[in-house]
Short mmCIF file of C-alpha atoms in Angstrom, two decimals:
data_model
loop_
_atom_site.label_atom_id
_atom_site.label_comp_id
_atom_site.label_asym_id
_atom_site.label_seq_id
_atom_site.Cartn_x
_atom_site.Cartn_y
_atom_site.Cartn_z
CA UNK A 1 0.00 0.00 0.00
CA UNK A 2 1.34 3.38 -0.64
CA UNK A 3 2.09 5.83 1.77
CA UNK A 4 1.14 9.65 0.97
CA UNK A 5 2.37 12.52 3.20
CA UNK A 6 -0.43 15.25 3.88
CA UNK A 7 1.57 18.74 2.93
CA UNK A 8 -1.08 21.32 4.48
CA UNK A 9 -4.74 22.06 4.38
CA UNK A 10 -5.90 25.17 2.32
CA UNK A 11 -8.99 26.89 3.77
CA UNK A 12 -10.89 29.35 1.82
CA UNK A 13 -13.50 31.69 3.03
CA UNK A 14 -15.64 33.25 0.90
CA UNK A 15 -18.45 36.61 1.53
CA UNK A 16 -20.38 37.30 -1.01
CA UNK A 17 -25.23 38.33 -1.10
CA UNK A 18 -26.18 34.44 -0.62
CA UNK A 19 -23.81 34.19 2.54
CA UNK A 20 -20.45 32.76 3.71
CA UNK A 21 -18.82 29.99 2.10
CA UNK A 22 -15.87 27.72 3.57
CA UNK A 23 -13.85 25.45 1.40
CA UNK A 24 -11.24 23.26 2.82
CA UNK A 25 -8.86 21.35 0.46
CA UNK A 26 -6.31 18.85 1.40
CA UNK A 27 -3.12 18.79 -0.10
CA UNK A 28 -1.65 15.02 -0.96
CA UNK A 29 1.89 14.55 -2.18
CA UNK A 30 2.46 10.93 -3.89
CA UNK A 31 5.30 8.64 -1.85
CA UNK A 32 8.76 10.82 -2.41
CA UNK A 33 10.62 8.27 -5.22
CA UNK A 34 7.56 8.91 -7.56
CA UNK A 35 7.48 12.68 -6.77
CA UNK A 36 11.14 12.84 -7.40
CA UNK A 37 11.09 10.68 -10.63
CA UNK A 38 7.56 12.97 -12.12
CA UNK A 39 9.67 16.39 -10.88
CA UNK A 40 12.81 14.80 -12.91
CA UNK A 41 10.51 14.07 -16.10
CA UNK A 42 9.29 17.52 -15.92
CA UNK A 43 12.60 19.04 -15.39
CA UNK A 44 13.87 17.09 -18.42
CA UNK A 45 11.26 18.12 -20.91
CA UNK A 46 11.49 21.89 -20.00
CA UNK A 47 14.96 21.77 -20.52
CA UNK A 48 14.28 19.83 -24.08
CA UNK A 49 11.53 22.40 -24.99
CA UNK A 50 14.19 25.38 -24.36
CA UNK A 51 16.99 23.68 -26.29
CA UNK A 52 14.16 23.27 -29.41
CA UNK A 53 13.34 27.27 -29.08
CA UNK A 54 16.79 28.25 -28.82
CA UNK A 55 17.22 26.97 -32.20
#
């Protein structure tokens, strides 16, 4: 089973005629080797996309 590490909760709070609304939203990060290896993917392309427009 994997493990997922909570990062922080994001509450919002919102006035407007019909009344108050609260939002909460939890924020899930995926077990660290997958983060790391998705972040490195990302990392990669960028860099590939910057060589192309350099050209």
């Amino acid at each position: 089973m994997a493990k997922f590490l909570f990062l922080f909760k994001v509450k919002l709070l919102e006035l407007d005629k019909s009344g108050i609304h609260v939002t909460e939203y939890s924020i899930v990060l995926p077990p660290q080797a997958l983060l790391q290896a998705k972040l490195q993917e990302e990392i990669s392309a960028a860099h590939q996309r910057l060589s192309h427009q350099s050209e």
